[in-house]
Coordinates of N, CA, C and O in Angstrom, one line a residue:
Q273 N 10.2 5.6 17.1 CA 9.9 6.1 15.7 C 8.8 5.3 15.1 O 8.5 4.2 15.5
V274 N 8.0 5.9 14.2 CA 6.9 5.3 13.6 C 7.3 4.0 12.9 O 8.4 3.9 12.3
H275 N 6.5 2.9 13.1 CA 6.8 1.6 12.6 C 5.6 1.1 11.7 O 4.5 1.3 12.2
L276 N 5.9 0.6 10.6 CA 4.9 0.1 9.7 C 5.2 -1.4 9.4 O 6.3 -1.8 9.2
Q277 N 4.1 -2.2 9.4 CA 4.2 -3.6 9.2 C 3.1 -4.1 8.3 O 1.9 -4.0 8.6
E278 N 3.5 -4.7 7.2 CA 2.6 -5.3 6.2 C 2.2 -6.7 6.7 O 3.0 -7.4 7.3
S279 N 1.0 -7.1 6.3 CA 0.5 -8.4 6.6 C -0.5 -8.8 5.5 O -1.2 -8.0 5.0
G280 N -0.6 -10.1 5.3 CA -1.6 -10.6 4.3 C -1.1 -11.9 3.6 O 0.1 -12.2 3.8
P281 N -1.9 -12.5 2.9 CA -1.5 -13.8 2.2 C -0.4 -13.5 1.2 O -0.4 -12.5 0.5
G282 N 0.5 -14.4 1.1 CA 1.6 -14.3 0.2 C 1.3 -15.0 -1.2 O 2.1 -14.8 -2.1
L283 N 0.3 -15.7 -1.3 CA -0.1 -16.4 -2.5 C -1.5 -16.1 -2.8 O -2.4 -16.4 -2.0
V284 N -1.8 -15.6 -4.0 CA -3.1 -15.3 -4.5 C -3.4 -15.9 -5.8 O -2.5 -15.9 -6.7
K285 N -4.5 -16.4 -6.1 CA -4.8 -17.0 -7.4 C -5.2 -15.9 -8.4 O -5.8 -14.9 -8.0
P286 N -4.9 -16.2 -9.6 CA -5.4 -15.2 -10.7 C -6.9 -15.0 -10.6 O -7.7 -15.9 -10.3
S287 N -7.2 -13.7 -10.9 CA -8.6 -13.2 -10.9 C -9.1 -12.9 -9.5 O -10.2 -12.3 -9.4
Q288 N -8.4 -13.3 -8.5 CA -8.8 -13.0 -7.1 C -8.2 -11.7 -6.7 O -7.8 -10.9 -7.5
T289 N -8.2 -11.5 -5.4 CA -7.9 -10.2 -4.8 C -6.7 -10.3 -3.9 O -6.7 -11.1 -3.0
I290 N -5.7 -9.4 -4.1 CA -4.7 -9.2 -3.1 C -5.2 -8.3 -2.0 O -5.6 -7.2 -2.2
S291 N -5.2 -8.8 -0.8 CA -5.6 -8.0 0.4 C -4.5 -7.9 1.4 O -4.1 -8.9 2.0
L292 N -4.1 -6.7 1.6 CA -3.0 -6.5 2.6 C -3.3 -5.4 3.6 O -4.1 -4.5 3.3
S293 N -2.8 -5.6 4.8 CA -3.0 -4.6 5.8 C -1.6 -4.0 6.2 O -0.6 -4.7 6.2
C294 N -1.6 -2.8 6.6 CA -0.4 -2.1 7.2 C -0.8 -1.6 8.5 O -1.7 -0.7 8.7
T295 N -0.1 -2.1 9.5 CA -0.3 -1.7 10.9 C 0.7 -0.7 11.3 O 1.9 -0.9 11.1
V296 N 0.3 0.4 11.8 CA 1.2 1.5 12.1 C 1.3 1.6 13.6 O 0.3 1.6 14.3
S297 N 2.5 1.7 14.1 CA 2.8 1.8 15.5 C 3.5 3.1 15.8 O 4.3 3.6 14.9
N298 N 3.4 3.7 17.0 CA 4.1 4.9 17.4 C 3.7 6.1 16.5 O 4.6 6.9 16.2
G299 N 2.5 6.1 16.0 CA 2.1 7.2 15.2 C 0.7 6.9 14.7 O 0.4 5.8 14.3
S300 N -0.1 7.9 14.7 CA -1.5 7.8 14.3 C -1.7 8.1 12.8 O -1.1 9.1 12.3
I301 N -2.5 7.3 12.1 CA -2.7 7.5 10.7 C -3.6 8.7 10.4 O -3.8 9.1 9.3
T302 N -4.2 9.3 11.5 CA -5.0 10.4 11.3 C -4.3 11.7 11.7 O -4.9 12.8 11.7
S303 N -3.1 11.6 12.2 CA -2.4 12.8 12.7 C -1.4 13.3 11.7 O -0.9 12.6 10.8
G304 N -1.1 14.6 11.8 CA -0.1 15.2 11.0 C -0.6 15.4 9.5 O -1.8 15.3 9.2
N305 N 0.3 15.6 8.6 CA 0.0 15.7 7.2 C 0.8 14.7 6.4 O 1.9 15.0 6.0
Y306 N 0.3 13.5 6.3 CA 1.0 12.4 5.6 C 0.1 11.7 4.7 O -1.2 11.8 4.8
V307 N 0.6 11.0 3.7 CA -0.1 10.2 2.9 C 0.4 8.7 3.1 O 1.5 8.4 2.8
W308 N -0.5 7.9 3.6 CA -0.2 6.5 3.9 C -0.4 5.7 2.6 O -1.5 5.6 2.1
S309 N 0.8 5.2 2.2 CA 0.9 4.8 0.8 C 1.2 3.3 0.6 O 1.7 2.6 1.5
W310 N 0.8 2.8 -0.5 CA 1.2 1.4 -1.0 C 2.1 1.6 -2.2 O 1.8 2.3 -3.1
I311 N 3.2 0.8 -2.2 CA 4.1 0.8 -3.3 C 4.5 -0.6 -3.5 O 4.6 -1.4 -2.6
R312 N 4.8 -1.0 -4.8 CA 5.2 -2.4 -5.0 C 6.5 -2.3 -5.9 O 6.8 -1.3 -6.6
Q313 N 7.2 -3.4 -5.9 CA 8.5 -3.5 -6.6 C 8.6 -4.8 -7.2 O 8.4 -5.9 -6.6
T314 N 9.0 -4.8 -8.5 CA 9.3 -6.0 -9.3 C 10.7 -5.8 -10.0 O 11.1 -4.6 -10.2
P315 N 11.3 -6.9 -10.3 CA 12.6 -6.7 -11.1 C 12.4 -6.0 -12.4 O 13.3 -5.3 -12.8
G316 N 11.3 -6.2 -13.1 CA 11.1 -5.6 -14.4 C 10.7 -4.2 -14.4 O 11.1 -3.4 -15.2
K317 N 9.8 -3.8 -13.4 CA 9.3 -2.4 -13.4 C 9.9 -1.6 -12.3 O 9.7 -0.4 -12.3
G318 N 10.6 -2.1 -11.4 CA 11.1 -1.4 -10.3 C 10.0 -1.0 -9.4 O 9.1 -1.7 -9.2
L319 N 10.2 0.2 -8.8 CA 9.2 0.7 -7.9 C 8.0 1.3 -8.6 O 8.2 2.1 -9.5
E320 N 6.8 0.9 -8.1 CA 5.6 1.5 -8.7 C 4.7 1.9 -7.6 O 4.3 1.1 -6.7
W321 N 4.3 3.2 -7.6 CA 3.4 3.7 -6.6 C 2.0 3.2 -7.0 O 1.5 3.3 -8.1
I322 N 1.2 2.8 -6.0 CA -0.1 2.3 -6.1 C -1.2 3.3 -5.7 O -2.1 3.6 -6.5
G323 N -1.0 3.9 -4.6 CA -2.0 4.9 -4.1 C -1.8 5.2 -2.6 O -0.8 4.7 -2.0
Y324 N -2.6 6.1 -2.1 CA -2.5 6.4 -0.7 C -3.8 6.8 -0.1 O -4.8 7.1 -0.9
T325 N -3.9 6.8 1.2 CA -4.9 7.4 1.9 C -4.3 8.5 2.8 O -3.3 8.2 3.5
A326 N -4.9 9.7 2.8 CA -4.3 10.8 3.5 C -4.7 10.9 4.9 O -5.8 10.5 5.3
S327 N -3.9 11.4 5.8 CA -4.2 11.5 7.2 C -5.4 12.4 7.4 O -6.2 12.1 8.4
V328 N -5.6 13.3 6.5 CA -6.8 14.2 6.7 C -8.0 13.7 5.9 O -9.1 14.3 5.9
G329 N -7.9 12.5 5.4 CA -9.0 11.9 4.6 C -8.7 11.9 3.1 O -8.0 12.8 2.6
G330 N -9.4 11.1 2.4 CA -9.3 11.0 1.0 C -8.3 10.0 0.5 O -7.4 9.6 1.2
T331 N -8.5 9.6 -0.7 CA -7.6 8.6 -1.3 C -7.3 9.0 -2.7 O -8.0 9.8 -3.3
Y332 N -6.2 8.5 -3.2 CA -5.7 8.8 -4.5 C -5.0 7.6 -5.1 O -4.2 6.9 -4.3
Y333 N -5.2 7.2 -6.3 CA -4.7 6.0 -6.9 C -3.9 6.3 -8.2 O -4.2 7.3 -8.9
S334 N -2.9 5.5 -8.5 CA -2.2 5.5 -9.7 C -3.3 5.3 -10.9 O -4.1 4.4 -10.8
P335 N -3.2 6.1 -11.9 CA -4.2 6.0 -13.0 C -4.2 4.6 -13.6 O -5.2 4.1 -14.0
S336 N -3.0 4.0 -13.6 CA -3.0 2.6 -14.3 C -3.6 1.5 -13.4 O -3.9 0.5 -13.9
L337 N -3.8 1.8 -12.1 CA -4.3 0.8 -11.2 C -5.7 1.2 -10.6 O -6.2 0.4 -9.9
K338 N -6.1 2.4 -10.9 CA -7.3 2.9 -10.2 C -8.5 2.0 -10.3 O -9.3 1.8 -9.4
R339 N -8.7 1.4 -11.5 CA -9.9 0.6 -11.7 C -9.9 -0.6 -10.8 O -11.0 -1.1 -10.4
R340 N -8.8 -1.1 -10.4 CA -8.7 -2.3 -9.6 C -8.3 -2.2 -8.2 O -8.3 -3.1 -7.4
T341 N -8.1 -0.9 -7.7 CA -7.5 -0.7 -6.4 C -8.5 0.0 -5.5 O -9.3 0.9 -5.9
S342 N -8.4 -0.4 -4.2 CA -9.2 0.2 -3.2 C -8.3 0.3 -1.9 O -7.7 -0.7 -1.5
I343 N -8.1 1.5 -1.4 CA -7.3 1.7 -0.2 C -8.2 2.3 0.8 O -8.9 3.3 0.6
S344 N -8.3 1.7 2.0 CA -9.1 2.1 3.1 C -8.4 2.1 4.4 O -7.2 1.7 4.5
R345 N -9.0 2.6 5.4 CA -8.3 2.7 6.7 C -9.3 2.3 7.8 O -10.5 2.5 7.7
D346 N -8.7 1.7 8.8 CA -9.5 1.4 10.1 C -8.8 2.2 11.2 O -7.8 1.8 11.7
I347 N -9.4 3.2 11.5 CA -8.9 4.2 12.5 C -8.7 3.5 13.9 O -7.7 3.7 14.6
S348 N -9.7 2.7 14.2 CA -9.7 2.0 15.5 C -8.5 1.1 15.7 O -8.0 0.9 16.8
K349 N -8.0 0.5 14.6 CA -6.9 -0.4 14.6 C -5.6 0.3 14.2 O -4.5 -0.4 14.1
N350 N -5.7 1.5 13.8 CA -4.5 2.3 13.3 C -3.9 1.5 12.1 O -2.7 1.3 12.0
Q351 N -4.8 1.1 11.2 CA -4.3 0.3 10.0 C -4.9 0.9 8.8 O -5.9 1.6 8.8
F352 N -4.2 0.7 7.7 CA -4.7 1.0 6.4 C -4.5 -0.2 5.5 O -3.5 -0.9 5.7
T353 N -5.4 -0.4 4.6 CA -5.4 -1.6 3.8 C -5.4 -1.4 2.3 O -5.8 -0.3 1.8
L354 N -4.9 -2.4 1.6 CA -4.9 -2.4 0.2 C -5.7 -3.6 -0.3 O -5.5 -4.7 0.1
Q355 N -6.6 -3.3 -1.3 CA -7.2 -4.4 -2.0 C -7.0 -4.1 -3.5 O -7.4 -3.1 -4.0
L356 N -6.4 -5.1 -4.2 CA -6.2 -5.1 -5.6 C -6.8 -6.3 -6.2 O -6.4 -7.4 -5.9
N357 N -7.9 -6.0 -7.0 CA -8.7 -7.2 -7.5 C -8.3 -7.5 -8.9 O -7.5 -6.9 -9.5
S358 N -8.9 -8.6 -9.3 CA -8.7 -9.1 -10.7 C -7.2 -9.3 -11.0 O -6.8 -8.8 -12.1
V359 N -6.5 -9.9 -10.1 CA -5.0 -9.9 -10.3 C -4.6 -10.9 -11.3 O -5.3 -11.9 -11.6
T360 N -3.4 -10.7 -11.9 CA -2.8 -11.5 -12.8 C -1.3 -11.8 -12.3 O -0.9 -11.1 -11.4
P361 N -0.6 -12.7 -12.9 CA 0.8 -12.9 -12.5 C 1.6 -11.7 -12.6 O 2.6 -11.6 -11.9
E362 N 1.3 -10.7 -13.4 CA 2.0 -9.5 -13.5 C 1.9 -8.6 -12.2 O 2.7 -7.7 -12.1
D363 N 1.0 -8.9 -11.4 CA 0.8 -8.3 -10.1 C 1.7 -8.9 -9.0 O 1.7 -8.3 -7.9
S364 N 2.4 -9.9 -9.3 CA 3.3 -10.5 -8.4 C 4.4 -9.5 -8.1 O 5.1 -8.9 -9.0
A365 N 4.7 -9.2 -6.8 CA 5.7 -8.2 -6.5 C 5.9 -8.2 -5.0 O 5.2 -8.9 -4.2
E366 N 6.9 -7.4 -4.6 CA 7.1 -7.1 -3.2 C 6.3 -5.9 -2.9 O 6.5 -4.8 -3.5
Y367 N 5.4 -6.0 -2.0 CA 4.5 -4.9 -1.6 C 4.9 -4.2 -0.3 O 5.1 -4.9 0.7
Y368 N 5.0 -2.9 -0.4 CA 5.4 -2.1 0.8 C 4.3 -1.1 1.1 O 3.6 -0.6 0.3
C369 N 4.1 -0.9 2.4 CA 3.4 0.3 2.9 C 4.5 1.3 3.4 O 5.6 0.9 3.8
A370 N 4.2 2.6 3.2 CA 5.1 3.6 3.6 C 4.4 4.9 3.9 O 3.2 5.1 3.5
R371 N 5.0 5.7 4.7 CA 4.5 7.0 5.0 C 5.1 8.1 4.1 O 6.3 8.2 4.1
G372 N 4.3 8.7 3.3 CA 4.7 9.7 2.4 C 4.6 11.1 3.0 O 3.7 11.4 3.7
V373 N 5.5 12.0 2.6 CA 5.5 13.4 3.0 C 5.0 14.2 1.9 O 5.7 14.3 0.8
P374 N 3.9 14.8 2.0 CA 3.4 15.6 0.8 C 4.2 16.8 0.5 O 5.0 17.3 1.4
Y375 N 4.2 17.2 -0.7 CA 4.9 18.4 -1.3 C 6.4 18.2 -1.4 O 7.0 18.4 -2.4
V376 N 7.0 17.7 -0.3 CA 8.4 17.3 -0.4 C 8.6 16.2 -1.3 O 9.6 16.1 -2.1
G377 N 7.7 15.2 -1.3 CA 7.7 14.1 -2.2 C 8.7 13.0 -1.9 O 9.4 12.5 -2.8
Y378 N 8.7 12.5 -0.7 CA 9.5 11.3 -0.4 C 8.8 10.6 0.8 O 7.9 11.1 1.4
F379 N 9.3 9.4 1.0 CA 8.7 8.5 2.0 C 9.7 8.4 3.2 O 10.9 8.0 3.0
D380 N 9.3 8.8 4.3 CA 10.2 8.8 5.5 C 10.2 7.6 6.3 O 11.0 7.5 7.3
S381 N 9.3 6.7 6.1 CA 9.2 5.4 6.8 C 8.6 4.4 5.9 O 7.6 4.6 5.3
W382 N 9.2 3.2 6.0 CA 8.7 2.0 5.2 C 8.5 0.8 6.0 O 9.2 0.6 7.0
G383 N 7.6 0.0 5.6 CA 7.5 -1.4 6.2 C 8.6 -2.2 5.6 O 9.3 -1.8 4.6
Q384 N 8.8 -3.4 6.1 CA 9.8 -4.3 5.6 C 9.5 -4.9 4.2 O 10.3 -5.4 3.5
G385 N 8.2 -4.9 3.8 CA 7.8 -5.4 2.6 C 7.3 -6.8 2.8 O 7.7 -7.6 3.7
T386 N 6.4 -7.2 1.9 CA 5.9 -8.6 1.9 C 5.7 -9.1 0.4 O 5.2 -8.3 -0.4
Q387 N 6.2 -10.2 0.2 CA 6.1 -10.8 -1.2 C 4.7 -11.4 -1.4 O 4.2 -12.1 -0.6
V388 N 4.2 -11.0 -2.5 CA 2.9 -11.6 -3.0 C 3.1 -12.2 -4.3 O 3.5 -11.5 -5.3
T389 N 2.7 -13.4 -4.4 CA 2.8 -14.1 -5.7 C 1.4 -14.5 -6.2 O 0.6 -15.1 -5.4
V390 N 1.2 -14.2 -7.4 CA -0.1 -14.5 -8.1 C 0.2 -15.7 -9.0 O 0.9 -15.6 -10.0
S391 N -0.4 -16.8 -8.6 CA -0.2 -18.1 -9.3 C -1.3 -19.0 -9.0 O -1.9 -19.1 -7.9
S392 N -1.6 -19.8 -10.0 CA -2.6 -20.9 -9.8 C -2.0 -22.2 -9.4 O -2.7 -23.1 -9.1

């Protein structure tokens, strides 16, 4: 079954950039009709959708994070990446990549998550 794995630094300084990669195994990020997504979770806000890159191309971001967010993909590596810049401690969260199913509106596969702490 499709497997997703997050990777990236767990500690980021304020004003800098959270850079994470999601490596997808046993499934192509360009195949089918999926939205390859980033979600984060905090005790205070719960789950928060960040954005996605679609298998057919294109990206879409949460309005609240659009200004600071960039999601891209590396087809040769079967990876998609998240860059969230100008971070503050409020961006500290468990970050997940996940495969979303359009129209139905759920995620059928998740990475294990990676903790990112924003601190000086």
